[in-house]
């Protein structure tokens, strides 16, 4: 069993609560954790080098901007799933100025933290 540390790790300007990963339990092909987007908050634009990401929205509404210039977008709300293919630039934005957004994130890479690449939209 893995219980996340009550202190968040900050990644892409968001609070991450680590769950399953190579570091926490010896996973070799999977990482899963919670991410919290504060009211009005947004992630740094980035992409994942060589692995897929699945997102399940637990709370709030998030606009995920994606594409070379982050010109496309999709909005998820509680109960929605979102798939992000490897190498696709994206940025999550909380649409609420008063409520946090929370999502469960799963990736097919146990050491995904080293392979998140910052991205500057064209």
mmCIF file with all atom_site columns, C-alpha atoms in Angstrom:
data_model
loop_
_atom_site.group_PDB
_atom_site.id
_atom_site.type_symbol
_atom_site.label_atom_id
_atom_site.label_alt_id
_atom_site.label_comp_id
_atom_site.label_asym_id
_atom_site.label_entity_id
_atom_site.label_seq_id
_atom_site.pdbx_PDB_ins_code
_atom_site.Cartn_x
_atom_site.Cartn_y
_atom_site.Cartn_z
_atom_site.occupancy
_atom_site.B_iso_or_equiv
_atom_site.pdbx_formal_charge
_atom_site.auth_seq_id
_atom_site.auth_comp_id
_atom_site.auth_asym_id
_atom_site.auth_atom_id
_atom_site.pdbx_PDB_model_num
ATOM 1   C CA . UNK A 1 1   ? 0.000   0.000  0.000   1.00 0.00 ? 1   UNK A CA 1
ATOM 2   C CA . UNK A 1 2   ? 1.113   3.533  -0.745  1.00 0.00 ? 2   UNK A CA 1
ATOM 3   C CA . UNK A 1 3   ? -0.244  6.518  1.132   1.00 0.00 ? 3   UNK A CA 1
ATOM 4   C CA . UNK A 1 4   ? 0.628   9.864  -0.452  1.00 0.00 ? 4   UNK A CA 1
ATOM 5   C CA . UNK A 1 5   ? 2.714   12.295 1.536   1.00 0.00 ? 5   UNK A CA 1
ATOM 6   C CA . UNK A 1 6   ? 0.386   15.041 2.852   1.00 0.00 ? 6   UNK A CA 1
ATOM 7   C CA . UNK A 1 7   ? 2.953   17.560 1.564   1.00 0.00 ? 7   UNK A CA 1
ATOM 8   C CA . UNK A 1 8   ? 2.631   18.043 -2.188  1.00 0.00 ? 8   UNK A CA 1
ATOM 9   C CA . UNK A 1 9   ? 5.492   17.950 -4.654  1.00 0.00 ? 9   UNK A CA 1
ATOM 10  C CA . UNK A 1 10  ? 5.294   20.927 -7.033  1.00 0.00 ? 10  UNK A CA 1
ATOM 11  C CA . UNK A 1 11  ? 5.583   20.100 -10.747 1.00 0.00 ? 11  UNK A CA 1
ATOM 12  C CA . UNK A 1 12  ? 4.573   22.302 -13.701 1.00 0.00 ? 12  UNK A CA 1
ATOM 13  C CA . UNK A 1 13  ? 3.400   24.867 -11.068 1.00 0.00 ? 13  UNK A CA 1
ATOM 14  C CA . UNK A 1 14  ? 0.829   22.379 -9.663  1.00 0.00 ? 14  UNK A CA 1
ATOM 15  C CA . UNK A 1 15  ? 0.630   20.302 -6.487  1.00 0.00 ? 15  UNK A CA 1
ATOM 16  C CA . UNK A 1 16  ? 1.250   16.579 -7.092  1.00 0.00 ? 16  UNK A CA 1
ATOM 17  C CA . UNK A 1 17  ? 0.582   13.921 -4.486  1.00 0.00 ? 17  UNK A CA 1
ATOM 18  C CA . UNK A 1 18  ? 2.664   10.911 -5.458  1.00 0.00 ? 18  UNK A CA 1
ATOM 19  C CA . UNK A 1 19  ? 1.039   7.496  -5.280  1.00 0.00 ? 19  UNK A CA 1
ATOM 20  C CA . UNK A 1 20  ? 2.316   4.579  -7.329  1.00 0.00 ? 20  UNK A CA 1
ATOM 21  C CA . UNK A 1 21  ? 5.741   5.016  -8.972  1.00 0.00 ? 21  UNK A CA 1
ATOM 22  C CA . UNK A 1 22  ? 9.149   3.449  -9.183  1.00 0.00 ? 22  UNK A CA 1
ATOM 23  C CA . UNK A 1 23  ? 10.271  5.541  -6.219  1.00 0.00 ? 23  UNK A CA 1
ATOM 24  C CA . UNK A 1 24  ? 7.320   4.816  -3.915  1.00 0.00 ? 24  UNK A CA 1
ATOM 25  C CA . UNK A 1 25  ? 6.743   1.097  -4.443  1.00 0.00 ? 25  UNK A CA 1
ATOM 26  C CA . UNK A 1 26  ? 9.090   -0.258 -7.097  1.00 0.00 ? 26  UNK A CA 1
ATOM 27  C CA . UNK A 1 27  ? 6.670   -0.063 -10.025 1.00 0.00 ? 27  UNK A CA 1
ATOM 28  C CA . UNK A 1 28  ? 8.425   -0.719 -13.329 1.00 0.00 ? 28  UNK A CA 1
ATOM 29  C CA . UNK A 1 29  ? 5.860   0.437  -15.880 1.00 0.00 ? 29  UNK A CA 1
ATOM 30  C CA . UNK A 1 30  ? 3.208   2.583  -14.208 1.00 0.00 ? 30  UNK A CA 1
ATOM 31  C CA . UNK A 1 31  ? 2.848   5.822  -12.247 1.00 0.00 ? 31  UNK A CA 1
ATOM 32  C CA . UNK A 1 32  ? -0.376  7.126  -10.711 1.00 0.00 ? 32  UNK A CA 1
ATOM 33  C CA . UNK A 1 33  ? -0.929  10.182 -8.547  1.00 0.00 ? 33  UNK A CA 1
ATOM 34  C CA . UNK A 1 34  ? -3.263  13.075 -7.747  1.00 0.00 ? 34  UNK A CA 1
ATOM 35  C CA . UNK A 1 35  ? -2.796  16.561 -9.131  1.00 0.00 ? 35  UNK A CA 1
ATOM 36  C CA . UNK A 1 36  ? -4.458  19.697 -7.746  1.00 0.00 ? 36  UNK A CA 1
ATOM 37  C CA . UNK A 1 37  ? -4.909  22.803 -9.895  1.00 0.00 ? 37  UNK A CA 1
ATOM 38  C CA . UNK A 1 38  ? -5.590  25.753 -7.591  1.00 0.00 ? 38  UNK A CA 1
ATOM 39  C CA . UNK A 1 39  ? -8.357  28.257 -8.332  1.00 0.00 ? 39  UNK A CA 1
ATOM 40  C CA . UNK A 1 40  ? -7.362  30.187 -11.458 1.00 0.00 ? 40  UNK A CA 1
ATOM 41  C CA . UNK A 1 41  ? -4.185  28.094 -11.721 1.00 0.00 ? 41  UNK A CA 1
ATOM 42  C CA . UNK A 1 42  ? -2.532  26.588 -14.758 1.00 0.00 ? 42  UNK A CA 1
ATOM 43  C CA . UNK A 1 43  ? 0.282   24.190 -15.521 1.00 0.00 ? 43  UNK A CA 1
ATOM 44  C CA . UNK A 1 44  ? 3.385   25.150 -17.430 1.00 0.00 ? 44  UNK A CA 1
ATOM 45  C CA . UNK A 1 45  ? 3.091   24.037 -21.064 1.00 0.00 ? 45  UNK A CA 1
ATOM 46  C CA . UNK A 1 46  ? 4.859   20.683 -21.461 1.00 0.00 ? 46  UNK A CA 1
ATOM 47  C CA . UNK A 1 47  ? 4.845   17.298 -23.160 1.00 0.00 ? 47  UNK A CA 1
ATOM 48  C CA . UNK A 1 48  ? 5.685   13.756 -22.106 1.00 0.00 ? 48  UNK A CA 1
ATOM 49  C CA . UNK A 1 49  ? 8.659   12.178 -23.842 1.00 0.00 ? 49  UNK A CA 1
ATOM 50  C CA . UNK A 1 50  ? 7.697   8.666  -24.906 1.00 0.00 ? 50  UNK A CA 1
ATOM 51  C CA . UNK A 1 51  ? 4.764   7.756  -22.672 1.00 0.00 ? 51  UNK A CA 1
ATOM 52  C CA . UNK A 1 52  ? 0.981   8.034  -22.571 1.00 0.00 ? 52  UNK A CA 1
ATOM 53  C CA . UNK A 1 53  ? -1.053  9.801  -19.912 1.00 0.00 ? 53  UNK A CA 1
ATOM 54  C CA . UNK A 1 54  ? -4.621  9.136  -18.784 1.00 0.00 ? 54  UNK A CA 1
ATOM 55  C CA . UNK A 1 55  ? -6.484  11.678 -16.649 1.00 0.00 ? 55  UNK A CA 1
ATOM 56  C CA . UNK A 1 56  ? -9.681  11.138 -14.629 1.00 0.00 ? 56  UNK A CA 1
ATOM 57  C CA . UNK A 1 57  ? -11.228 14.419 -13.453 1.00 0.00 ? 57  UNK A CA 1
ATOM 58  C CA . UNK A 1 58  ? -12.431 14.121 -9.839  1.00 0.00 ? 58  UNK A CA 1
ATOM 59  C CA . UNK A 1 59  ? -13.352 17.745 -9.049  1.00 0.00 ? 59  UNK A CA 1
ATOM 60  C CA . UNK A 1 60  ? -13.694 21.013 -10.925 1.00 0.00 ? 60  UNK A CA 1
ATOM 61  C CA . UNK A 1 61  ? -13.510 21.988 -14.597 1.00 0.00 ? 61  UNK A CA 1
ATOM 62  C CA . UNK A 1 62  ? -10.237 22.085 -16.497 1.00 0.00 ? 62  UNK A CA 1
ATOM 63  C CA . UNK A 1 63  ? -9.483  23.328 -19.987 1.00 0.00 ? 63  UNK A CA 1
ATOM 64  C CA . UNK A 1 64  ? -6.603  21.364 -21.490 1.00 0.00 ? 64  UNK A CA 1
ATOM 65  C CA . UNK A 1 65  ? -4.991  23.339 -24.305 1.00 0.00 ? 65  UNK A CA 1
ATOM 66  C CA . UNK A 1 66  ? -2.975  21.258 -26.766 1.00 0.00 ? 66  UNK A CA 1
ATOM 67  C CA . UNK A 1 67  ? -1.216  21.356 -30.127 1.00 0.00 ? 67  UNK A CA 1
ATOM 68  C CA . UNK A 1 68  ? 1.883   23.127 -31.436 1.00 0.00 ? 68  UNK A CA 1
ATOM 69  C CA . UNK A 1 69  ? 0.591   26.577 -30.482 1.00 0.00 ? 69  UNK A CA 1
ATOM 70  C CA . UNK A 1 70  ? -1.769  25.232 -27.790 1.00 0.00 ? 70  UNK A CA 1
ATOM 71  C CA . UNK A 1 71  ? -4.459  26.294 -30.276 1.00 0.00 ? 71  UNK A CA 1
ATOM 72  C CA . UNK A 1 72  ? -6.900  23.457 -29.598 1.00 0.00 ? 72  UNK A CA 1
ATOM 73  C CA . UNK A 1 73  ? -8.666  22.671 -26.328 1.00 0.00 ? 73  UNK A CA 1
ATOM 74  C CA . UNK A 1 74  ? -10.984 20.313 -24.530 1.00 0.00 ? 74  UNK A CA 1
ATOM 75  C CA . UNK A 1 75  ? -12.824 20.889 -21.230 1.00 0.00 ? 75  UNK A CA 1
ATOM 76  C CA . UNK A 1 76  ? -13.120 18.109 -18.655 1.00 0.00 ? 76  UNK A CA 1
ATOM 77  C CA . UNK A 1 77  ? -15.287 18.062 -15.555 1.00 0.00 ? 77  UNK A CA 1
ATOM 78  C CA . UNK A 1 78  ? -15.847 15.597 -12.725 1.00 0.00 ? 78  UNK A CA 1
ATOM 79  C CA . UNK A 1 79  ? -16.363 12.118 -14.165 1.00 0.00 ? 79  UNK A CA 1
ATOM 80  C CA . UNK A 1 80  ? -14.562 12.733 -17.484 1.00 0.00 ? 80  UNK A CA 1
ATOM 81  C CA . UNK A 1 81  ? -11.508 10.864 -18.798 1.00 0.00 ? 81  UNK A CA 1
ATOM 82  C CA . UNK A 1 82  ? -8.835  12.423 -21.020 1.00 0.00 ? 82  UNK A CA 1
ATOM 83  C CA . UNK A 1 83  ? -6.042  10.693 -22.958 1.00 0.00 ? 83  UNK A CA 1
ATOM 84  C CA . UNK A 1 84  ? -2.812  12.567 -23.822 1.00 0.00 ? 84  UNK A CA 1
ATOM 85  C CA . UNK A 1 85  ? -0.571  10.804 -26.375 1.00 0.00 ? 85  UNK A CA 1
ATOM 86  C CA . UNK A 1 86  ? 3.223   10.953 -26.054 1.00 0.00 ? 86  UNK A CA 1
ATOM 87  C CA . UNK A 1 87  ? 4.865   14.101 -27.413 1.00 0.00 ? 87  UNK A CA 1
ATOM 88  C CA . UNK A 1 88  ? 1.694   16.227 -27.564 1.00 0.00 ? 88  UNK A CA 1
ATOM 89  C CA . UNK A 1 89  ? 2.259   19.693 -26.049 1.00 0.00 ? 89  UNK A CA 1
ATOM 90  C CA . UNK A 1 90  ? -0.458  20.571 -23.543 1.00 0.00 ? 90  UNK A CA 1
ATOM 91  C CA . UNK A 1 91  ? -1.394  22.856 -20.653 1.00 0.00 ? 91  UNK A CA 1
ATOM 92  C CA . UNK A 1 92  ? -4.092  22.404 -18.006 1.00 0.00 ? 92  UNK A CA 1
ATOM 93  C CA . UNK A 1 93  ? -6.032  25.508 -16.875 1.00 0.00 ? 93  UNK A CA 1
ATOM 94  C CA . UNK A 1 94  ? -8.524  25.587 -13.994 1.00 0.00 ? 94  UNK A CA 1
ATOM 95  C CA . UNK A 1 95  ? -11.629 27.404 -15.269 1.00 0.00 ? 95  UNK A CA 1
ATOM 96  C CA . UNK A 1 96  ? -12.748 28.411 -11.768 1.00 0.00 ? 96  UNK A CA 1
ATOM 97  C CA . UNK A 1 97  ? -11.340 31.407 -9.898  1.00 0.00 ? 97  UNK A CA 1
ATOM 98  C CA . UNK A 1 98  ? -12.787 30.116 -6.595  1.00 0.00 ? 98  UNK A CA 1
ATOM 99  C CA . UNK A 1 99  ? -12.588 26.289 -6.564  1.00 0.00 ? 99  UNK A CA 1
ATOM 100 C CA . UNK A 1 100 ? -9.713  23.870 -6.992  1.00 0.00 ? 100 UNK A CA 1
ATOM 101 C CA . UNK A 1 101 ? -9.676  21.121 -9.612  1.00 0.00 ? 101 UNK A CA 1
ATOM 102 C CA . UNK A 1 102 ? -8.447  17.618 -8.759  1.00 0.00 ? 102 UNK A CA 1
ATOM 103 C CA . UNK A 1 103 ? -7.540  14.778 -11.114 1.00 0.00 ? 103 UNK A CA 1
ATOM 104 C CA . UNK A 1 104 ? -6.131  11.271 -10.930 1.00 0.00 ? 104 UNK A CA 1
ATOM 105 C CA . UNK A 1 105 ? -3.229  10.896 -13.374 1.00 0.00 ? 105 UNK A CA 1
ATOM 106 C CA . UNK A 1 106 ? -1.878  7.562  -14.688 1.00 0.00 ? 106 UNK A CA 1
ATOM 107 C CA . UNK A 1 107 ? 1.157   7.148  -16.957 1.00 0.00 ? 107 UNK A CA 1
ATOM 108 C CA . UNK A 1 108 ? 2.785   4.104  -18.496 1.00 0.00 ? 108 UNK A CA 1
ATOM 109 C CA . UNK A 1 109 ? 6.208   5.100  -17.146 1.00 0.00 ? 109 UNK A CA 1
ATOM 110 C CA . UNK A 1 110 ? 7.155   4.514  -13.522 1.00 0.00 ? 110 UNK A CA 1
ATOM 111 C CA . UNK A 1 111 ? 9.815   7.253  -13.604 1.00 0.00 ? 111 UNK A CA 1
ATOM 112 C CA . UNK A 1 112 ? 7.831   9.875  -15.507 1.00 0.00 ? 112 UNK A CA 1
ATOM 113 C CA . UNK A 1 113 ? 9.189   12.877 -13.624 1.00 0.00 ? 113 UNK A CA 1
ATOM 114 C CA . UNK A 1 114 ? 12.487  12.863 -15.524 1.00 0.00 ? 114 UNK A CA 1
ATOM 115 C CA . UNK A 1 115 ? 10.704  12.769 -18.893 1.00 0.00 ? 115 UNK A CA 1
ATOM 116 C CA . UNK A 1 116 ? 8.363   15.757 -18.617 1.00 0.00 ? 116 UNK A CA 1
ATOM 117 C CA . UNK A 1 117 ? 9.689   18.337 -21.086 1.00 0.00 ? 117 UNK A CA 1
ATOM 118 C CA . UNK A 1 118 ? 8.944   22.077 -20.791 1.00 0.00 ? 118 UNK A CA 1
ATOM 119 C CA . UNK A 1 119 ? 7.420   23.500 -23.953 1.00 0.00 ? 119 UNK A CA 1
ATOM 120 C CA . UNK A 1 120 ? 7.265   26.990 -25.448 1.00 0.00 ? 120 UNK A CA 1
ATOM 121 C CA . UNK A 1 121 ? 4.292   27.334 -27.832 1.00 0.00 ? 121 UNK A CA 1
ATOM 122 C CA . UNK A 1 122 ? 5.124   28.427 -31.370 1.00 0.00 ? 122 UNK A CA 1
#
